[in-house]
Coordinates of C-alpha atoms in Angstrom, one line a residue:
M221 CA 0.0 -0.2 0.0
T222 CA 1.1 3.7 -0.7
S223 CA 0.4 7.2 0.4
N224 CA -0.5 7.9 -3.1
G225 CA -3.0 5.1 -3.6
W226 CA -4.8 6.0 -0.4
L227 CA -4.8 9.9 -1.4
Q228 CA -6.7 8.8 -4.5
I229 CA -9.1 6.7 -2.5
I230 CA -9.7 9.7 0.1
V231 CA -10.1 12.3 -2.8
I232 CA -12.8 10.2 -4.5
F233 CA -14.8 9.5 -1.2
A234 CA -14.5 13.4 -0.4
V235 CA -15.8 14.4 -3.8
V236 CA -18.6 12.0 -3.6
I237 CA -19.9 13.1 -0.2
L238 CA -19.5 17.1 -1.1
S239 CA -21.3 16.5 -4.4
A240 CA -24.1 14.0 -2.8
I241 CA -25.1 16.7 -0.3
P242 CA -26.5 19.2 -2.8
L243 CA -27.9 16.4 -5.1
G244 CA -29.7 14.9 -1.8
R245 CA -31.5 18.2 -1.2
F246 CA -32.4 18.4 -5.0
M247 CA -33.8 15.0 -4.8
A248 CA -35.8 15.7 -1.5
R249 CA -37.5 18.7 -3.3
V250 CA -38.3 16.6 -6.3
Y251 CA -39.9 13.9 -4.4
A252 CA -41.9 16.3 -2.2
G253 CA -43.3 17.8 -5.4
E254 CA -41.5 21.1 -4.8
R255 CA -40.2 23.4 -7.5
T256 CA -36.8 22.9 -8.7
I257 CA -34.3 24.5 -11.0
L258 CA -35.3 21.9 -13.8
G259 CA -39.0 22.1 -13.2
V260 CA -39.3 25.1 -15.8
L261 CA -37.8 23.0 -18.5
L262 CA -39.0 19.5 -17.6
G263 CA -42.3 20.2 -15.9
P264 CA -44.3 20.4 -19.3
V265 CA -42.5 17.0 -20.4
E266 CA -43.5 15.3 -17.0
R267 CA -47.2 16.6 -17.3
G268 CA -47.3 15.3 -21.0
L269 CA -46.0 11.9 -20.1
Y270 CA -48.7 11.6 -17.4
R271 CA -51.4 12.7 -20.0
L272 CA -50.1 10.1 -22.4
A273 CA -50.1 7.4 -19.8
G274 CA -53.4 8.2 -18.2
V275 CA -51.9 8.7 -14.9
D276 CA -53.3 11.0 -12.3
P277 CA -50.1 12.5 -10.3
A278 CA -52.5 13.6 -7.3
R279 CA -53.8 10.1 -6.8
E280 CA -51.9 8.3 -4.1
Q281 CA -51.6 4.6 -4.0
G282 CA -51.6 2.3 -1.0
W283 CA -48.6 -0.1 -0.6
L284 CA -50.3 -3.0 -2.2
A285 CA -51.5 -0.8 -5.2
Y286 CA -47.9 0.7 -5.4
T287 CA -46.3 -2.7 -5.3
L288 CA -48.6 -4.4 -7.8
S289 CA -48.1 -1.3 -10.1
M290 CA -44.3 -1.9 -9.8
L291 CA -44.7 -5.5 -10.4
A292 CA -46.6 -5.2 -13.5
F293 CA -44.4 -2.3 -15.0
N294 CA -41.4 -4.6 -14.5
A295 CA -43.2 -7.7 -15.8
A296 CA -43.8 -5.7 -19.0
G297 CA -40.2 -4.8 -19.3
V298 CA -39.0 -8.4 -18.9
L299 CA -41.5 -9.5 -21.6
L300 CA -40.5 -6.5 -24.0
L301 CA -36.7 -6.9 -23.6
F302 CA -37.0 -10.7 -23.9
A303 CA -38.9 -10.1 -27.3
I304 CA -36.2 -7.6 -28.6
L305 CA -33.4 -10.0 -27.7
R306 CA -35.2 -13.0 -29.4
L307 CA -36.1 -10.8 -32.6
Q308 CA -32.6 -9.1 -32.7
G309 CA -31.6 -10.5 -36.1
L310 CA -34.9 -8.7 -37.6
L311 CA -34.6 -5.5 -36.0
P312 CA -32.7 -2.4 -37.3
W313 CA -29.1 -1.0 -36.2
N314 CA -27.4 -4.4 -36.5
P315 CA -24.5 -3.6 -38.5
Q316 CA -22.8 -7.1 -37.5
G317 CA -25.8 -9.1 -38.4
F318 CA -26.2 -10.9 -35.1
A319 CA -28.8 -13.3 -34.7
G320 CA -31.6 -13.3 -31.8
L321 CA -30.4 -14.8 -28.4
T322 CA -31.3 -18.2 -27.5
P323 CA -34.6 -18.7 -25.3
D324 CA -32.6 -19.3 -22.0
L325 CA -30.0 -16.5 -22.8
A326 CA -32.6 -14.0 -23.7
F327 CA -34.7 -14.8 -20.5
N328 CA -31.5 -14.4 -18.5
T329 CA -30.5 -11.3 -19.8
A330 CA -34.2 -9.7 -19.9
V331 CA -34.4 -10.6 -16.2
S332 CA -30.9 -9.4 -15.4
F333 CA -31.4 -5.9 -16.7
V334 CA -34.9 -5.6 -15.5
T335 CA -33.9 -6.2 -11.7
N336 CA -30.8 -3.9 -12.0
T337 CA -28.5 -7.0 -12.1
N338 CA -26.8 -6.7 -15.2
W339 CA -25.3 -10.4 -15.1
Q340 CA -24.1 -10.8 -18.4
A341 CA -23.4 -14.4 -19.5
Y342 CA -22.5 -13.4 -23.2
A343 CA -19.8 -11.0 -24.8
G344 CA -21.5 -7.9 -25.5
E345 CA -19.6 -6.8 -28.7
A346 CA -20.1 -10.3 -30.1
T347 CA -23.7 -10.7 -29.3
M348 CA -25.6 -7.6 -28.9
S349 CA -26.7 -5.3 -32.0
N350 CA -26.9 -1.4 -31.3
F351 CA -30.5 -1.6 -31.3
S352 CA -30.6 -4.3 -28.3
Q353 CA -27.9 -2.3 -26.5
M354 CA -29.6 1.1 -26.8
V355 CA -33.3 0.3 -27.0
G356 CA -33.3 -2.8 -24.9
L357 CA -30.3 -2.7 -22.4
T358 CA -29.8 1.3 -21.9
V359 CA -33.6 1.8 -21.4
Q360 CA -33.8 -0.8 -18.7
N361 CA -30.8 0.7 -17.2
F362 CA -32.8 3.9 -16.6
L363 CA -36.2 2.1 -15.3
S364 CA -34.4 -0.4 -13.2
A365 CA -32.7 2.4 -11.4
A366 CA -35.8 4.4 -11.1
T367 CA -37.7 1.5 -9.8
G368 CA -35.2 1.3 -7.0
L369 CA -35.4 5.1 -6.1
A370 CA -39.3 4.9 -6.1
L371 CA -39.5 2.2 -3.7
A372 CA -36.9 3.7 -1.4
I373 CA -39.0 6.9 -1.3
A374 CA -42.2 5.0 -0.8
L375 CA -40.5 3.4 2.5
V376 CA -39.3 6.8 3.5
R377 CA -42.8 8.1 3.3
G378 CA -43.8 5.3 5.6
F379 CA -41.5 6.8 8.3
A380 CA -42.3 10.5 7.5
R381 CA -46.2 10.5 7.3
S382 CA -48.4 10.1 10.2
G383 CA -51.9 8.2 10.1
A384 CA -51.8 8.3 6.3
K385 CA -52.9 5.8 3.8
G386 CA -50.8 6.3 0.7
V387 CA -47.2 5.8 0.1
G388 CA -47.0 7.9 -2.9
N389 CA -47.8 6.9 -6.7
F390 CA -45.3 4.5 -8.5
F391 CA -45.6 5.8 -11.8
V392 CA -45.1 9.4 -10.5
D393 CA -42.1 8.6 -8.5
A394 CA -40.4 6.3 -11.3
T395 CA -41.0 9.2 -13.9
R396 CA -39.4 11.8 -11.6
S397 CA -36.6 9.7 -11.0
T398 CA -35.8 9.3 -14.5
L399 CA -36.8 12.7 -15.6
Y400 CA -35.2 15.0 -13.1
I401 CA -32.1 12.9 -11.6
L402 CA -31.0 10.2 -14.0
L403 CA -31.4 11.7 -17.4
P404 CA -29.8 15.0 -16.5
L405 CA -27.0 13.2 -14.9
A406 CA -26.4 10.7 -17.5
F407 CA -26.4 13.4 -20.3
V408 CA -23.9 15.4 -18.7
T409 CA -21.6 12.6 -17.7
A410 CA -21.9 10.8 -21.1
L411 CA -20.5 13.9 -22.8
A412 CA -17.8 14.0 -20.3
L413 CA -16.9 10.4 -21.1
V414 CA -16.8 11.1 -24.7
A415 CA -14.6 14.0 -24.2
M416 CA -12.2 11.6 -22.4
G417 CA -12.2 9.1 -25.4
M418 CA -15.1 6.9 -25.0
P419 CA -16.9 5.9 -28.3
Q420 CA -20.4 7.1 -29.2
T421 CA -21.4 6.0 -32.7
L422 CA -23.8 3.9 -34.6
D423 CA -21.2 2.1 -36.4
G424 CA -20.3 -1.3 -35.6
S425 CA -16.5 -1.5 -35.9
V426 CA -13.6 0.3 -37.3
A427 CA -10.6 -1.3 -39.1
A428 CA -7.2 -0.7 -37.6
T429 CA -3.6 -1.6 -38.8
T430 CA -1.4 -3.3 -35.9
L431 CA 2.3 -2.4 -35.2
D432 CA 3.4 -5.4 -37.5
G433 CA 1.2 -4.4 -40.3
A434 CA -1.8 -6.7 -39.8
Q435 CA -5.4 -5.7 -40.2
Q436 CA -7.6 -5.8 -37.0
T437 CA -11.5 -5.1 -36.7
I438 CA -12.3 -3.5 -33.5
S439 CA -16.0 -3.2 -32.2
I440 CA -17.3 0.3 -31.1
G441 CA -20.9 1.4 -30.9
P442 CA -23.1 3.6 -28.7
V443 CA -20.9 3.0 -25.7
A444 CA -20.7 6.2 -23.6
S445 CA -24.6 6.5 -23.4
Q446 CA -24.8 3.2 -22.0
I447 CA -21.8 3.5 -19.7
A448 CA -23.1 6.8 -18.2
I449 CA -26.3 5.2 -16.9
K450 CA -24.6 1.8 -16.2
Q451 CA -22.6 3.6 -13.3
L452 CA -25.2 6.3 -12.4
G453 CA -27.9 3.7 -11.9
T454 CA -25.5 0.9 -10.5
N455 CA -26.5 -1.4 -13.1
G456 CA -23.0 -2.5 -14.2
G457 CA -23.7 -4.2 -17.5
G458 CA -20.9 -3.4 -20.1
F459 CA -21.1 -2.9 -23.6
F460 CA -17.8 -5.0 -24.1
N461 CA -17.2 -8.2 -22.4
A462 CA -14.2 -6.9 -20.5
N463 CA -16.4 -4.3 -18.8
A464 CA -14.5 -1.4 -17.4
A465 CA -11.3 -3.0 -18.0
H466 CA -11.7 -2.2 -21.8
P467 CA -10.1 0.8 -23.0
F468 CA -13.2 2.1 -24.7
E469 CA -15.3 1.6 -21.6
N470 CA -12.7 3.0 -19.4
P471 CA -10.1 5.1 -21.4
T472 CA -8.0 6.8 -18.8
A473 CA -7.4 7.0 -15.1
L474 CA -9.6 10.3 -14.9
A475 CA -12.6 8.3 -16.5
N476 CA -11.9 5.6 -13.9
M477 CA -12.3 8.0 -11.1
L478 CA -15.3 9.8 -13.0
Q479 CA -17.2 6.2 -13.0
V480 CA -16.4 5.4 -9.3
W481 CA -17.8 8.8 -8.4
Q482 CA -20.7 8.0 -10.8
M483 CA -21.5 4.6 -9.0
L484 CA -21.6 6.2 -5.4
V485 CA -23.2 9.6 -5.9
V486 CA -26.8 8.8 -6.3
S487 CA -26.8 6.0 -3.7
V488 CA -25.2 8.4 -1.1
A489 CA -27.3 11.3 -2.3
V490 CA -30.5 9.5 -1.5
V491 CA -29.4 8.9 2.1
F492 CA -29.2 12.8 2.4
A493 CA -32.5 13.2 0.9
F494 CA -33.9 10.7 3.4
G495 CA -32.8 12.8 6.3
Q496 CA -34.3 15.7 4.6
L497 CA -37.6 14.1 3.9
I498 CA -38.0 12.8 7.5
G499 CA -37.1 16.2 9.0
D500 CA -33.9 14.9 10.9
K501 CA -30.7 15.1 8.9
R502 CA -29.1 13.3 11.8
Q503 CA -30.9 10.1 10.9
G504 CA -29.4 10.2 7.5
H505 CA -26.0 10.9 8.7
A506 CA -26.2 7.9 11.2
I507 CA -27.0 5.6 8.2
L508 CA -24.4 6.9 6.0
A509 CA -21.9 6.6 8.6
A510 CA -22.6 3.0 9.0
M511 CA -22.5 2.5 5.3
M512 CA -19.1 4.2 5.0
I513 CA -17.4 2.5 7.9
L514 CA -17.9 -1.0 6.5
L515 CA -17.1 0.0 3.0
V516 CA -13.8 1.7 4.0
V517 CA -12.9 -1.3 6.0
G518 CA -13.7 -3.4 2.7
V519 CA -11.5 -1.3 0.7
A520 CA -8.6 -1.3 3.3
V521 CA -8.7 -5.1 3.5
A522 CA -8.9 -5.6 -0.3
Y523 CA -5.9 -3.1 -1.1
W524 CA -3.9 -4.5 1.9
A525 CA -4.4 -8.3 0.6
E526 CA -3.6 -7.3 -3.1
A527 CA -0.6 -5.2 -2.1
A528 CA 0.8 -8.1 0.0
G529 CA 0.8 -10.4 -3.1
T530 CA 1.2 -14.0 -2.9
P531 CA 3.9 -16.6 -2.1
T532 CA 3.6 -17.8 -5.7
L533 CA 5.2 -14.6 -7.1
A534 CA 8.3 -15.2 -4.9
Q535 CA 8.5 -18.8 -5.8
A536 CA 8.3 -17.7 -9.6
G537 CA 11.3 -15.4 -9.1
L538 CA 9.2 -12.4 -9.4
D539 CA 9.6 -9.1 -7.0
P540 CA 6.5 -9.5 -4.9
S541 CA 6.8 -5.8 -3.8
G542 CA 4.4 -4.8 -6.6
G543 CA 1.8 -6.9 -5.2
N544 CA -0.6 -9.0 -7.0
M545 CA -1.3 -7.5 -10.4
E546 CA -2.8 -10.6 -12.0
G547 CA -6.0 -9.7 -13.6
K548 CA -5.5 -5.7 -13.1
E549 CA -5.1 -2.9 -15.5
V550 CA -1.7 -1.2 -15.0
R551 CA -3.5 1.8 -16.0
F552 CA -5.2 1.8 -12.6
G553 CA -3.0 -0.2 -10.2
L554 CA -3.6 -1.7 -7.1
A555 CA -5.3 1.1 -5.1
L556 CA -8.1 1.9 -7.7
S557 CA -8.6 -1.9 -8.5
A558 CA -9.2 -2.5 -4.9
L559 CA -11.4 0.5 -4.5
W560 CA -13.4 -0.2 -7.5
A561 CA -13.9 -4.0 -6.4
A562 CA -15.1 -2.8 -3.1
V563 CA -17.5 -0.2 -4.3
T564 CA -19.0 -2.1 -7.1
T565 CA -20.1 -4.8 -4.5
G566 CA -20.8 -2.7 -1.5
L567 CA -23.1 -1.2 -4.2
S568 CA -25.2 -3.3 -6.5
C569 CA -23.4 -2.1 -9.5
G570 CA -21.1 -5.3 -10.7
A571 CA -19.0 -3.1 -13.1
V572 CA -15.4 -4.3 -12.9
N573 CA -12.1 -2.7 -13.9
A574 CA -10.2 -5.9 -12.6
M575 CA -11.0 -9.6 -12.6
H576 CA -12.1 -10.7 -9.2
G577 CA -11.3 -14.2 -9.7
S578 CA -7.6 -13.2 -10.2
F579 CA -7.5 -11.4 -6.6
T580 CA -5.8 -13.1 -3.7
P581 CA -8.3 -15.4 -1.7
I582 CA -8.8 -12.5 0.9
G583 CA -8.9 -10.0 -1.7
G584 CA -11.5 -11.9 -3.6
L585 CA -13.4 -12.7 -0.2
V586 CA -14.0 -8.9 0.2
P587 CA -16.4 -8.6 -2.7
L588 CA -18.0 -11.6 -1.9
V589 CA -18.8 -10.5 1.8
L590 CA -19.9 -7.1 0.6
I591 CA -22.4 -8.6 -1.7
K592 CA -23.7 -11.1 1.1
L593 CA -24.0 -8.2 3.6
G594 CA -27.0 -7.2 1.5
E595 CA -25.3 -4.7 -1.0
I596 CA -26.2 -1.9 1.3
L597 CA -22.9 -0.2 1.6
P598 CA -24.0 2.2 0.3
G599 CA -26.0 -0.2 -1.8
G600 CA -27.7 0.2 -5.3
V601 CA -29.7 3.2 -6.3
G602 CA -32.6 3.3 -3.9
S603 CA -32.2 -0.4 -3.0
G604 CA -29.0 0.3 -0.7
L605 CA -31.3 2.9 1.5
Y606 CA -34.3 0.6 1.8
G607 CA -32.1 -2.3 2.6
M608 CA -30.4 -0.4 5.3
L609 CA -33.9 0.8 6.8
V610 CA -34.8 -2.9 6.9
M611 CA -31.5 -3.6 8.9
A612 CA -32.4 -0.5 11.2
I613 CA -35.7 -2.0 12.0
I614 CA -34.1 -5.2 13.2
A615 CA -31.4 -3.2 15.0
V616 CA -34.0 -1.3 17.1
F617 CA -35.9 -4.3 17.7
V618 CA -32.6 -5.9 19.1
A619 CA -32.1 -2.8 21.3
G620 CA -35.8 -3.0 22.5
L621 CA -35.3 -6.5 23.7
M622 CA -32.1 -5.5 25.6
V623 CA -34.0 -2.8 27.6
G624 CA -37.3 -4.2 27.6
R625 CA -39.2 -1.5 25.7
T626 CA -41.3 -1.5 22.6
P627 CA -39.0 -0.6 19.8
E628 CA -39.3 2.6 18.0
Y629 CA -37.6 4.0 14.9
L630 CA -38.1 7.6 13.5
G631 CA -41.2 8.1 15.8
K632 CA -43.0 4.9 14.7
K633 CA -43.5 1.7 17.0
I634 CA -41.8 -1.4 15.5
E635 CA -44.3 -4.2 16.2
A636 CA -44.5 -7.8 15.3
K637 CA -45.4 -7.4 11.7
E638 CA -42.7 -5.0 10.7
V639 CA -40.0 -7.4 12.4
K640 CA -41.5 -10.3 10.8
M641 CA -41.5 -8.6 7.4
A642 CA -38.1 -7.5 7.8
V643 CA -36.6 -11.0 9.0
L644 CA -38.5 -12.5 5.9
A645 CA -36.7 -10.0 3.7
T646 CA -33.3 -10.8 5.0
L647 CA -33.7 -14.7 4.4
V648 CA -34.0 -14.2 0.6
M649 CA -30.3 -14.2 0.3
P650 CA -29.3 -17.1 2.2
I651 CA -32.0 -19.3 0.9
F652 CA -31.4 -18.6 -2.8
V653 CA -27.5 -18.2 -2.6
L654 CA -26.9 -21.5 -0.3
G655 CA -29.7 -23.5 -1.8
F656 CA -28.9 -23.1 -5.4
S657 CA -24.9 -23.2 -4.6
A658 CA -25.7 -26.5 -2.7
V659 CA -27.3 -28.2 -5.7
A660 CA -24.9 -26.8 -8.4
A661 CA -21.8 -28.1 -6.3
V662 CA -23.0 -31.7 -6.7
L663 CA -24.6 -32.0 -10.2
P664 CA -22.4 -32.8 -13.1
G665 CA -24.0 -30.4 -15.7
P666 CA -23.4 -27.1 -13.5
L667 CA -19.9 -28.5 -12.3
A668 CA -18.8 -28.6 -15.9
G669 CA -19.0 -24.8 -16.3
V670 CA -16.7 -24.2 -13.1
G671 CA -13.1 -23.5 -14.2
N672 CA -11.3 -24.2 -11.3
A673 CA -11.3 -27.4 -8.8
G674 CA -11.2 -27.0 -5.0
P675 CA -12.0 -24.0 -2.9
H676 CA -11.7 -21.6 -5.8
G677 CA -14.1 -23.6 -7.8
L678 CA -16.7 -23.4 -4.8
S679 CA -16.0 -19.6 -4.6
E680 CA -16.9 -19.2 -8.3
I681 CA -20.2 -20.9 -7.4
L682 CA -21.0 -18.9 -4.4
Y683 CA -20.1 -15.7 -5.9
A684 CA -22.4 -16.3 -9.0
Y685 CA -25.2 -17.1 -6.9
A686 CA -24.5 -14.2 -4.4
S687 CA -24.2 -11.8 -7.4
G688 CA -27.4 -13.0 -9.0
T689 CA -29.6 -12.9 -5.8
G690 CA -27.8 -9.7 -4.6
N691 CA -28.4 -8.2 -7.9
N692 CA -24.8 -7.2 -8.4
G693 CA -23.9 -8.9 -11.6
S694 CA -20.1 -9.3 -11.2
A695 CA -18.6 -12.5 -11.4
F696 CA -15.6 -14.8 -10.9
A697 CA -14.8 -14.7 -14.5
S698 CA -13.6 -18.3 -14.9
L699 CA -17.3 -19.6 -14.6
S700 CA -18.9 -20.5 -17.9
A701 CA -22.4 -19.5 -17.3
N702 CA -24.0 -19.4 -20.5
T703 CA -26.0 -22.7 -20.2
P704 CA -29.4 -23.7 -19.6
W705 CA -28.8 -24.6 -16.1
W706 CA -26.9 -21.5 -15.2
N707 CA -28.9 -19.0 -17.2
T708 CA -32.3 -20.4 -15.7
T709 CA -31.3 -20.8 -12.1
L710 CA -29.4 -17.4 -12.0
G711 CA -32.5 -15.8 -13.7
L712 CA -34.6 -17.3 -11.0
A713 CA -32.2 -16.2 -8.3
M714 CA -32.2 -12.6 -9.9
L715 CA -36.0 -12.2 -9.8
A716 CA -36.3 -13.7 -6.1
G717 CA -33.3 -11.3 -4.8
R718 CA -35.3 -8.3 -6.5
F719 CA -38.8 -8.8 -5.9
A720 CA -39.0 -11.4 -3.1
Y721 CA -37.3 -8.6 -1.0
I722 CA -39.4 -5.8 -2.3
V723 CA -42.8 -7.3 -1.4
P724 CA -42.2 -7.6 2.4
M725 CA -40.4 -4.4 2.4
M726 CA -43.4 -2.6 0.9
A727 CA -45.6 -4.2 3.5
I728 CA -43.6 -2.7 6.2
A729 CA -44.0 0.8 4.4
G730 CA -47.9 0.2 4.4
S731 CA -48.0 -0.6 8.0
L732 CA -45.8 2.2 9.0
V733 CA -47.4 5.0 7.1
A734 CA -50.7 4.4 8.9
K735 CA -49.1 4.7 12.4
T736 CA -49.1 7.8 14.3
R737 CA -45.8 9.5 14.4
L738 CA -44.8 9.8 17.9
A739 CA -42.6 12.4 19.6
A740 CA -39.4 11.3 21.1
S741 CA -39.3 10.6 25.1
S742 CA -36.9 10.2 27.6
G743 CA -36.9 6.4 27.1
T744 CA -36.7 6.6 23.3
F745 CA -33.4 5.0 22.1
P746 CA -31.5 7.6 20.1
T747 CA -30.9 6.4 16.5
H748 CA -28.8 9.3 15.4
G749 CA -25.7 8.6 17.7
P750 CA -22.5 6.4 17.4
L751 CA -24.2 3.8 19.7
F752 CA -26.9 3.2 17.1
V753 CA -24.2 3.1 14.4
G754 CA -22.4 0.6 16.1
L755 CA -25.4 -1.6 16.7
L756 CA -26.6 -1.2 13.0
I757 CA -23.0 -2.3 11.9
G758 CA -23.3 -5.4 14.3
V759 CA -26.6 -6.6 13.2
I760 CA -25.5 -6.1 9.5
V761 CA -22.4 -8.3 10.1
I762 CA -24.2 -11.0 12.0
L763 CA -27.2 -11.2 9.6
G764 CA -25.1 -10.5 6.5
G765 CA -21.9 -12.3 7.2
L766 CA -22.2 -14.9 9.9
Q767 CA -24.8 -17.0 8.3
F768 CA -22.5 -17.5 5.4
F769 CA -19.3 -18.1 7.4
P770 CA -19.4 -22.2 6.8
A771 CA -19.4 -21.4 3.1
F772 CA -16.7 -18.8 3.2
A773 CA -14.5 -21.3 5.4
L774 CA -14.7 -24.0 2.7
G775 CA -14.2 -21.4 -0.2
P776 CA -11.9 -18.5 0.1
I777 CA -10.5 -18.9 3.6
A778 CA -9.7 -22.4 2.8
E779 CA -7.9 -21.1 -0.4
Q780 CA -6.0 -18.6 1.7
V781 CA -4.9 -21.3 4.1
Q782 CA -3.8 -23.4 1.1
M783 CA -1.8 -20.5 -0.6
L784 CA -0.1 -19.7 2.8
A785 CA 0.9 -23.5 2.8
G786 CA 2.4 -23.2 -0.8
K787 CA -0.1 -25.2 -2.5
T788 CA -1.9 -24.2 -5.6
F789 CA -5.0 -25.6 -7.5

């Protein structure tokens, strides 16, 4: 580890926080329906969209109607994207003449992009037409992120309102998320990425002459427009197979730092918006503190592990002082590779600028753990906040048990229904990750796609299902996942990870919004100080980490022990 590496990490985090504060204030005004600087320009567009869709923006929805609207909207998205991918060969803007995708791959990809997972079992530049990339994948990058933001705001209203029935209107919240937040940010940052050397064209490829005189065909396309929302919406699906390690997706060190900022800024800003909307900014600061403490620990451990290198380097006669550079871009080095790996998995982004399967065992354990903690550090756009609030409900329940009082959070009594729904939501990850992993680890068909034997092979399986269920999308890249088994089971895991979590979370919102908001008393457990932050971190680590510890012990931890013993597999 170097001081220069840490300086880069600190600067990026500082810029994220400083820019997220005003963005959070702006987001709070948007969701409160107040006038904003963009209202003059975009207000008529917003009202026109409501008229076209037959949506009454003044009509509130209860939690069930809100949830059903969201489910119907996303189901339509899956069907439409599935059709685009299957019919790709007949659709325009297909200069390479790519055929339609197979049914299982089209199902997996459609579910992946609608659920904000963006798991890619294909090489984008060799599979997807420009039409599929723009009209299919990029559109869902916006809509899946807008869905996450809308759901987070619905839960926030459950805490902020007192004795109400409605939690908002899904179509209004999703429209405002797209129109006022995601589109302007994506437009500006896409222009910045083009200025840094990222392609943006409808051409399919260019011809180049190599240094030895050979001719080479290089794929290009509308890259910048997709990468901008890929990062801002914590989607992660790349235009190219190598994702952000590809020079056309990540051309310079400055572009790399901009994309880390993009990944973080909206997810951090929505936490500031949360504090603004409930009328107590300290509550947002406490949530953000828990997020950032765990994320910084993840960055530090990954950076240390990769900088320490492996005994294999010394055995091969190489200088181990440079750390483990296998699978990493020399343009970014260890610090920015470790930072990106922790950020993309602490979020639900899944974009990669280095190959996680090439990290040291402990370095690779960091992104695996961050996914299994729930991807709430700070989590996906919107989904990170509502995931943290579910954890906060469990934390105050634990605090109530310790002091013998009915737990309260943000002025709302937390009773049996809310706790049951919160626990039900937290069970989704272990059930689907461990369940599917156990089956895949013993069947010959799934095992045929695993690229490594021993503990590393188990890590590949665990990572795949954690990434799918956690709606992350990154992978230990040696897994060959484009088979009917992997496409189907990972598609089911993605659906469960997104929607089986959302439904109990929205039931909590519906229960809370009807309750009267109580004033704090002398016996109220304060949820804005360091004691609550520590309790919240403890609950996250126990629920998100310890239940997976046996699997970690058989995978990356066993691999670390073997590496130190000088064994390789």
